[in-house]
Short mmCIF file of C-alpha atoms in Angstrom, two decimals:
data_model
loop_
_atom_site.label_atom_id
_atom_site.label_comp_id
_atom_site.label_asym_id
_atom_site.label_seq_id
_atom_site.Cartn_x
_atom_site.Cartn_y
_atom_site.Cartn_z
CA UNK A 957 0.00 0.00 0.00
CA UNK A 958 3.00 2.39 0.78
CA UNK A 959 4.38 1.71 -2.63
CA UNK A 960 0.73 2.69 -4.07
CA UNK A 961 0.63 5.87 -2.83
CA UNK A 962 4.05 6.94 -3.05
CA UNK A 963 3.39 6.35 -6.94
CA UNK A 964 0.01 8.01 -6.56
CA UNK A 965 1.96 11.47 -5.20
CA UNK A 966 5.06 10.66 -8.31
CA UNK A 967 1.73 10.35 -10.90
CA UNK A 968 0.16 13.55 -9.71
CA UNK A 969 3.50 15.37 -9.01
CA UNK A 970 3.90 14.49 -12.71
CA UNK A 971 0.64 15.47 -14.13
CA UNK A 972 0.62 18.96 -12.66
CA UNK A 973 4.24 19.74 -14.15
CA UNK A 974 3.44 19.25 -17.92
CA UNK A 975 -0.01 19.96 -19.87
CA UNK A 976 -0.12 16.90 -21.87
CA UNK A 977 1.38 13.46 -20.62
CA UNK A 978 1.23 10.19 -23.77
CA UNK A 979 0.17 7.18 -21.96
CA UNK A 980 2.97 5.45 -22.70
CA UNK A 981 5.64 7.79 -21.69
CA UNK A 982 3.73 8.10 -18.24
CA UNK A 983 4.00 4.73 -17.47
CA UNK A 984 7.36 4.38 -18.73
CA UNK A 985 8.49 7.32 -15.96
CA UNK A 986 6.23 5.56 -13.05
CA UNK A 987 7.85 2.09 -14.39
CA UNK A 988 4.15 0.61 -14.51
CA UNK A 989 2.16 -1.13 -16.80
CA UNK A 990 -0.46 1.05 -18.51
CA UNK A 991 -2.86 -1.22 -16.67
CA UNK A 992 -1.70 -0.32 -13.80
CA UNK A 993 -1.07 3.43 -14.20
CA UNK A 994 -5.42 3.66 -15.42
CA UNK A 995 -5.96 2.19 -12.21
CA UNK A 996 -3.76 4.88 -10.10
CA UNK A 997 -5.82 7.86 -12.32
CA UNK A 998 -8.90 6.18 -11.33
CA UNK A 999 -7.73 6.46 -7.94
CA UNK A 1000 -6.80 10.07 -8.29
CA UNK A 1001 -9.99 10.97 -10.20
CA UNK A 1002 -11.87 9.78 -6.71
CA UNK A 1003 -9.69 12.18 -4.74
CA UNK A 1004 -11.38 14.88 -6.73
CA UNK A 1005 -8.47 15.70 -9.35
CA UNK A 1006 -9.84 16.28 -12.88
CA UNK A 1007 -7.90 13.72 -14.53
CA UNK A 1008 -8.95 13.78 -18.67
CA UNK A 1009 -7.85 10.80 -20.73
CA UNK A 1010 -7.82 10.91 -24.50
CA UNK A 1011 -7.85 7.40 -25.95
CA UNK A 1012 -6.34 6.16 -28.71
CA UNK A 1013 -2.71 5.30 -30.39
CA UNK A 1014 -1.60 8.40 -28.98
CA UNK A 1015 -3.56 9.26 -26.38
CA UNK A 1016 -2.78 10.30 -22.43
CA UNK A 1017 -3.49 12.27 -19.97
CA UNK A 1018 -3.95 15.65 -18.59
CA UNK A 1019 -4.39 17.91 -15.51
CA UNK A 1020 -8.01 19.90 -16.09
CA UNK A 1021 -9.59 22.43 -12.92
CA UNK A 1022 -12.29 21.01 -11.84
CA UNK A 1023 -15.11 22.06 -9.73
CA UNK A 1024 -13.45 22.20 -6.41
CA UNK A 1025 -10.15 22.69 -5.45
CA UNK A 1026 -8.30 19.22 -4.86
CA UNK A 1027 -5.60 19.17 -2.43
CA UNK A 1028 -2.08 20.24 -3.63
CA UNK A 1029 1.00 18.66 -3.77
CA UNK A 1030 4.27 20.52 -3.09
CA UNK A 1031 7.91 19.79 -2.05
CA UNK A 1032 9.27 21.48 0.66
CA UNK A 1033 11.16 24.39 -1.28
CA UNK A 1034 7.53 24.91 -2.91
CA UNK A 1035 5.41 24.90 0.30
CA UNK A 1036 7.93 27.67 1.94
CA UNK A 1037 8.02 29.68 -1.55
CA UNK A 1038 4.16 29.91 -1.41
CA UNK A 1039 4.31 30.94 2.47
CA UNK A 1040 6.77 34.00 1.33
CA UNK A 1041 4.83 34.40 -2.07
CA UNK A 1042 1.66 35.17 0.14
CA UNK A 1043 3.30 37.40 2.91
CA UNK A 1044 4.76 39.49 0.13
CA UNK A 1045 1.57 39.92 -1.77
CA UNK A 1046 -0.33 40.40 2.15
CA UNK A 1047 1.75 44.28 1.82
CA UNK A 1048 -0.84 44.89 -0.73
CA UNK A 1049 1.59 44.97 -4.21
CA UNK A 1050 -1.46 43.84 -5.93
CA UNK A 1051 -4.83 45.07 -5.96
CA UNK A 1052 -7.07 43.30 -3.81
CA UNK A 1053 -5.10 40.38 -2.46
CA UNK A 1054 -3.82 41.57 0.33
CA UNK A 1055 -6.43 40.14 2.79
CA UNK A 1056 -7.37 36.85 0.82
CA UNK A 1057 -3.12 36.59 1.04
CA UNK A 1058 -3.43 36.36 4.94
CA UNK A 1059 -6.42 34.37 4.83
CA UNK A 1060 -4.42 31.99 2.88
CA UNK A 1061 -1.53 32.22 4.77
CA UNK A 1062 -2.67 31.29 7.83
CA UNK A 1063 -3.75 27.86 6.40
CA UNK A 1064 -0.52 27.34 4.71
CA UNK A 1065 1.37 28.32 7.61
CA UNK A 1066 -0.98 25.82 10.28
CA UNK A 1067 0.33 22.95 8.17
CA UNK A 1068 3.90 23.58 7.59
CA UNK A 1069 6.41 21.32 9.89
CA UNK A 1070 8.52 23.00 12.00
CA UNK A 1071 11.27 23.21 10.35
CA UNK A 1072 9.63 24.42 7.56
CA UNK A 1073 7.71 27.03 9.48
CA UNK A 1074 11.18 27.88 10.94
CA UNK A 1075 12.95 28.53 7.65
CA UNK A 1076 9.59 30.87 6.47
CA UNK A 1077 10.10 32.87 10.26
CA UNK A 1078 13.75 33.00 9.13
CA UNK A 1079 13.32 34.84 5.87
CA UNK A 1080 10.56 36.90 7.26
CA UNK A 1081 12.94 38.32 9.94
CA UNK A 1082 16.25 38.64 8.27
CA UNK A 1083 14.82 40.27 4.72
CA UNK A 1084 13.91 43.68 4.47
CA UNK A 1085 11.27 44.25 1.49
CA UNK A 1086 11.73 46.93 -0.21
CA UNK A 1087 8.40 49.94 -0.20
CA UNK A 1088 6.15 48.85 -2.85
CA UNK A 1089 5.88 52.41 -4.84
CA UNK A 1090 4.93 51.39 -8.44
CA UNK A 1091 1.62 51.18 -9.72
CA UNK A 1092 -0.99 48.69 -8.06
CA UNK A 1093 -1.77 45.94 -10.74
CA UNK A 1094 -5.05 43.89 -11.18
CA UNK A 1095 -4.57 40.58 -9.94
CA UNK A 1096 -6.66 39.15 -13.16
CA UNK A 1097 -4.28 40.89 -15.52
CA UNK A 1098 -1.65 39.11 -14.03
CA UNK A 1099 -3.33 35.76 -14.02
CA UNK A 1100 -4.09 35.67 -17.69
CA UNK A 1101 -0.22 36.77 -18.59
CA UNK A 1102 0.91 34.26 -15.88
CA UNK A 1103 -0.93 31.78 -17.56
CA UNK A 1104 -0.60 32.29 -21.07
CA UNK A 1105 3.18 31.83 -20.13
CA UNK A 1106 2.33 28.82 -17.91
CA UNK A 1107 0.16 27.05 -20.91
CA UNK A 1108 2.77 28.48 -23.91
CA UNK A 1109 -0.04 30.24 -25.98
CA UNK A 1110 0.52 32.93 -27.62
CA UNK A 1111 -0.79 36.29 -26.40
CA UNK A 1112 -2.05 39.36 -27.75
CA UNK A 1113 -2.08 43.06 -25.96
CA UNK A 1114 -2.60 46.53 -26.33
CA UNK A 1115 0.66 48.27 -25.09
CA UNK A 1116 1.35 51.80 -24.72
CA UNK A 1117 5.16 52.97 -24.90
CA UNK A 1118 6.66 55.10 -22.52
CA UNK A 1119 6.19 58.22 -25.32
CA UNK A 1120 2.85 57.35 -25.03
CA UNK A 1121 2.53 55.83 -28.42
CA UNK A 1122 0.09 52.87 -28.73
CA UNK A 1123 0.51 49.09 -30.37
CA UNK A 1124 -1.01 45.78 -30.33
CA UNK A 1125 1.59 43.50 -30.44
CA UNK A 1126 1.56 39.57 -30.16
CA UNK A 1127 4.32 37.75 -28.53
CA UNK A 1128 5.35 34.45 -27.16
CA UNK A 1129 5.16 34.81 -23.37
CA UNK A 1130 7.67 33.72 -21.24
CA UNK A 1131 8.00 34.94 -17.64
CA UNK A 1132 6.73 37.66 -15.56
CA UNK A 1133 9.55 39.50 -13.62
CA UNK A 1134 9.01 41.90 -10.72
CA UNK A 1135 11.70 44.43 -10.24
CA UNK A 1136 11.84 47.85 -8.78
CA UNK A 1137 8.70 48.08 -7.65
CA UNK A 1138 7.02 46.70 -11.26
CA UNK A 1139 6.17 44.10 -12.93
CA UNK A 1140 7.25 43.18 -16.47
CA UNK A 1141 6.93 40.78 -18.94
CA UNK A 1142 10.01 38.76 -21.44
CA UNK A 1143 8.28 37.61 -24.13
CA UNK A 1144 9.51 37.10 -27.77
CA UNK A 1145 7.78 39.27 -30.09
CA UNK A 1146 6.76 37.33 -33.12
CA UNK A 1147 5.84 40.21 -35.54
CA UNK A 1148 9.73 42.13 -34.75
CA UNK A 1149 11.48 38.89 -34.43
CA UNK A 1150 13.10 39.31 -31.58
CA UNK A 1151 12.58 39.90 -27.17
CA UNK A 1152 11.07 42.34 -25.59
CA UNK A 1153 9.91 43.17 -22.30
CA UNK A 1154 7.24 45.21 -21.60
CA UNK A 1155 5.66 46.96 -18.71
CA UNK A 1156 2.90 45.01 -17.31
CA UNK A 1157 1.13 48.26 -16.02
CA UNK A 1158 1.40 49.76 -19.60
CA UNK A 1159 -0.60 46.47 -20.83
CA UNK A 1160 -4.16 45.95 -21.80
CA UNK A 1161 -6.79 43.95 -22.48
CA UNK A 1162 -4.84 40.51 -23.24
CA UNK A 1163 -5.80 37.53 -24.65
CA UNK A 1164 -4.23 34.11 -26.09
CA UNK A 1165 -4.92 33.25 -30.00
CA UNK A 1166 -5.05 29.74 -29.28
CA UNK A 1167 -1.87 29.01 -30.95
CA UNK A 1168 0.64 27.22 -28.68
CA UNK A 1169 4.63 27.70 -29.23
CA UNK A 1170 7.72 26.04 -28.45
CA UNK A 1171 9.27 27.62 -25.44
CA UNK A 1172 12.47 29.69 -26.77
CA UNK A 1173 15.60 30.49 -24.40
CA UNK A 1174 16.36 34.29 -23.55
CA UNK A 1175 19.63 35.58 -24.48
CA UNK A 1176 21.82 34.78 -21.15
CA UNK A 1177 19.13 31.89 -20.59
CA UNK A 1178 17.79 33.84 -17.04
CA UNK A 1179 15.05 36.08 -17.48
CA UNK A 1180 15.34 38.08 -14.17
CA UNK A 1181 19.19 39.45 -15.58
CA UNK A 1182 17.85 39.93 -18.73
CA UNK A 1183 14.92 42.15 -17.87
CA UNK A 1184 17.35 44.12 -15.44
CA UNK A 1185 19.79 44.87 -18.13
CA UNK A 1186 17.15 45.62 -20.26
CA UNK A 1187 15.25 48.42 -18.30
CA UNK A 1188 18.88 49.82 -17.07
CA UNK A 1189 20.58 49.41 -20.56
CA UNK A 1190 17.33 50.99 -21.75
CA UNK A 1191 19.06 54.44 -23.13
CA UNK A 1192 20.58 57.10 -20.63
CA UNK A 1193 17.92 58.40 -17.95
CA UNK A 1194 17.56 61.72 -17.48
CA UNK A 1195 15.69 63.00 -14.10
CA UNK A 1196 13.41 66.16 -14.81
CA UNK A 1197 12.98 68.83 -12.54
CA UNK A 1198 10.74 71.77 -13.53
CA UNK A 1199 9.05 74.38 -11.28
CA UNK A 1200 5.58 75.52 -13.29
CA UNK A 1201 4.03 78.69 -13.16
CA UNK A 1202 0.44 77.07 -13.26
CA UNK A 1203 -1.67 75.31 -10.98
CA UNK A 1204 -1.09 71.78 -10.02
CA UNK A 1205 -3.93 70.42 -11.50
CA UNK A 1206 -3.27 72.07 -14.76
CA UNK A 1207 -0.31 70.54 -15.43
CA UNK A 1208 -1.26 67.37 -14.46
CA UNK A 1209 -4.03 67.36 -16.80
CA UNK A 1210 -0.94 67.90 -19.71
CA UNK A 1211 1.51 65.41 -18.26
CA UNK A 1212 -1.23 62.51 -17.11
CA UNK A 1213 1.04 59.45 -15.82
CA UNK A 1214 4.05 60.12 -17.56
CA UNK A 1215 5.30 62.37 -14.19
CA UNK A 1216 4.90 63.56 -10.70
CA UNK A 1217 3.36 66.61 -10.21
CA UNK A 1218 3.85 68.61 -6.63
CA UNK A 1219 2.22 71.15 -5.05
CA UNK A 1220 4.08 74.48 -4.46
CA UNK A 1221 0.93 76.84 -3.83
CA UNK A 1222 -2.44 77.72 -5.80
CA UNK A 1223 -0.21 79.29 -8.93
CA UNK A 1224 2.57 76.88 -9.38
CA UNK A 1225 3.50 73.18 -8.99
CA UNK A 1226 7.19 70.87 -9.29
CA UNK A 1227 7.05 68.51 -12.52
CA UNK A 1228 9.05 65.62 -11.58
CA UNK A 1229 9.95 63.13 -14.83
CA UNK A 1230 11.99 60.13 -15.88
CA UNK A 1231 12.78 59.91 -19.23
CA UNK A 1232 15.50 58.55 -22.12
CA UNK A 1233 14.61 61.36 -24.27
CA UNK A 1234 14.56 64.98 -23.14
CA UNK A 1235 12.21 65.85 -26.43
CA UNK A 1236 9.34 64.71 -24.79
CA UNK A 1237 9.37 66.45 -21.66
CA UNK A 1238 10.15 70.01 -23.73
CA UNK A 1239 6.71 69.50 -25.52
CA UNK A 1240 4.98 68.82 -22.35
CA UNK A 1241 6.04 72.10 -21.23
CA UNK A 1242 5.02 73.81 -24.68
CA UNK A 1243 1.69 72.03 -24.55
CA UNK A 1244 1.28 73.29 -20.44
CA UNK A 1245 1.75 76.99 -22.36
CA UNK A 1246 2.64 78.55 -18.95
CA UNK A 1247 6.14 80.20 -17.76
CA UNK A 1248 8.79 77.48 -16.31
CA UNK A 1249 12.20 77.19 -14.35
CA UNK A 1250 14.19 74.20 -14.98
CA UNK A 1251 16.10 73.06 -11.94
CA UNK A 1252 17.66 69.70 -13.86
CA UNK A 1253 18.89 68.62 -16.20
CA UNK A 1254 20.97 70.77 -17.86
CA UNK A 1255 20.44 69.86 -21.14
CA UNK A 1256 17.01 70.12 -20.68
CA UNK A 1257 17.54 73.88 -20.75
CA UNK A 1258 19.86 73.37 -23.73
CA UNK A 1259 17.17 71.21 -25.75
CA UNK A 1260 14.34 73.93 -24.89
CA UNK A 1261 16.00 76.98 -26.15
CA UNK A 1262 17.49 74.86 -29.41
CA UNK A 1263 13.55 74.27 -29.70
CA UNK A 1264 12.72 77.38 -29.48
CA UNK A 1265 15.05 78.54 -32.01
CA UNK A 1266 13.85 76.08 -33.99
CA UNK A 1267 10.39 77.86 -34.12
CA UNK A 1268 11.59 81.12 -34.04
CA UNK A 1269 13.10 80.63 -37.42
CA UNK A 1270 10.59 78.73 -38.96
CA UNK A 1271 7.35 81.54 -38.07
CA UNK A 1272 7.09 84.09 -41.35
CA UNK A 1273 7.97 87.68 -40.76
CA UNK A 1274 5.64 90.05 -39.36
CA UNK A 1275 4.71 92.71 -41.37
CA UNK A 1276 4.67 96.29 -39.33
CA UNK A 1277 0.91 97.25 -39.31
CA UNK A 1278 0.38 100.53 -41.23
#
């Protein structure tokens, strides 16, 4: 009987690592007869797991959601990642999990062993997280990326560029990386031919084509380093400082998420920006139409009055009224 249900655990441990198992090759890794390994899905199907069997010279087996939620199986390194996973997202880094996260939690948690429970108290006291201050995500948005990548189907998005300039783009999904308080996603964009990543909060309305792909390798082969080189190798930063002669409001009207706006008093506000090219803040302030003082960048100041030459020389003479 032990050697039944240690195969049991191997045969689900199995099924809900891959989409699609062939009979044969199942049995082959249990080291059953196909017999045998019906009998153990049988067995598994009673449990409540949604076991689907497609018959046939090359038929198997697969891991479907059911109606209720079956218990899980996880290894040790698993059962403490999901503790931490859910006392991260209890600091409220995602919309509306934060209190279902502690629910969950304390289930988790009231089954651990001790000395998993101690190594979960250990990271929780000796890591520091850092302030959450990007923008709060949808948990569903995340769910459908995270599981277009999990199910390797393609994926289609609107995605709107850090100009603001607006594409639907369909990629090959591949992970979801959080870093510096965001989230973004590798994927290999089919219609450039090569990776991107994009900015999860900049993402809308996805959806999967129903056309499943053949898992590709990033450059460097981890996804976390490249994303990181990728947003820091992005082009040179510039930080934008600019004190506005205009209410607060106003400006933020202009500049919509693309900045910070401050406060001074009723007639004038502090533009804060990040950006890789200094054109686009200098038409914000054009568009704002109201008198400025840029505290940094230099070049800022440079790029304004080189615009404003620019103009200058391009308006037609006035002719002296009579």
């Amino acid at each position: 009987m032990a050697d039944t249900s240690a195969r049991m655990l191997r045969l689900l441990s199995l099924l809900q690592t891959h989409r699609y198992w062939p009979g044969g090759e199942l049995a082959e890794r249990l080291e059953v007869s196909p017999r045998t390994l019906r009998r153990d899905v049988d067995r598994l199907r009673e449990l409540g797991y949604p076991v689907q069997a497609t018959r046939g010279v090359a038929g198997g087996y697969q891991l479907r959601a059911g109606t209720a939620m079956p218990p899980l199986l996880l290894d040790d390194a698993e059962a403490v990642a999901v503790a931490v996973g859910l006392r991260t997202a209890a600091a409220g880094a995602v919309a509306g999990v934060g209190e279902t996260s502690v629910r969950a939690l304390a289930k988790v948690v009231q089954l651990l062993p001790s000395r998993l429970r101690q190594q979960v108290d250990a990271l929780a006291a000796y890591t520091v997280p850092a302030p959450w201050d990007g923008p709060t995500l949808d948990p569903g948005l995340l769910t459908a990326i995270a599981l277009a990548c999990r199910a390797e189907e393609e994926l289609r998005f609107d995605y709107t560029a850090w100009a603001g300039a607006r594409s639907r783009r369909r990629v090959e999904p591949h992970r979801l990386v959080a870093l510096g308080g965001r989230w973004y996603l590798l994927a290999f964009d089919t219609e450039r031919d090569d990776w991107r990543t994009f900015r999860v909060d900049r993402l809308a309305e996805p959806s999967t084509t129903g056309r499943r792909f053949r898992p590709r390798q990033p450059p460097g082969g981890d996804a976390a380093q490249y994303v990181q080189r990728a947003v820091s190798g992005a082009g040179d930063r510039h930080r934008v400082l600019v004190v506005v002669a205009a209410p607060a409001a106003e400006v933020a009207g202009v500049v919509g998420r693309w900045g910070t706006v401050e406060e001074v008093d009723d007639h004038a506000c502090r533009l804060r920006m990040e950006v890789e090219s200094l054109d686009w803040p200098a038409m914000v302030l054009g568009t704002v139409g109201a008198p400025f003082t840029i505290i940094e960048p230099a070049e800022l100041t440079d790029r304004v009055r080189a615009m404003g030459e620019l103009f200058l020389g391009s308006a037609p003479p006035t002719t002296p009224a009579e």
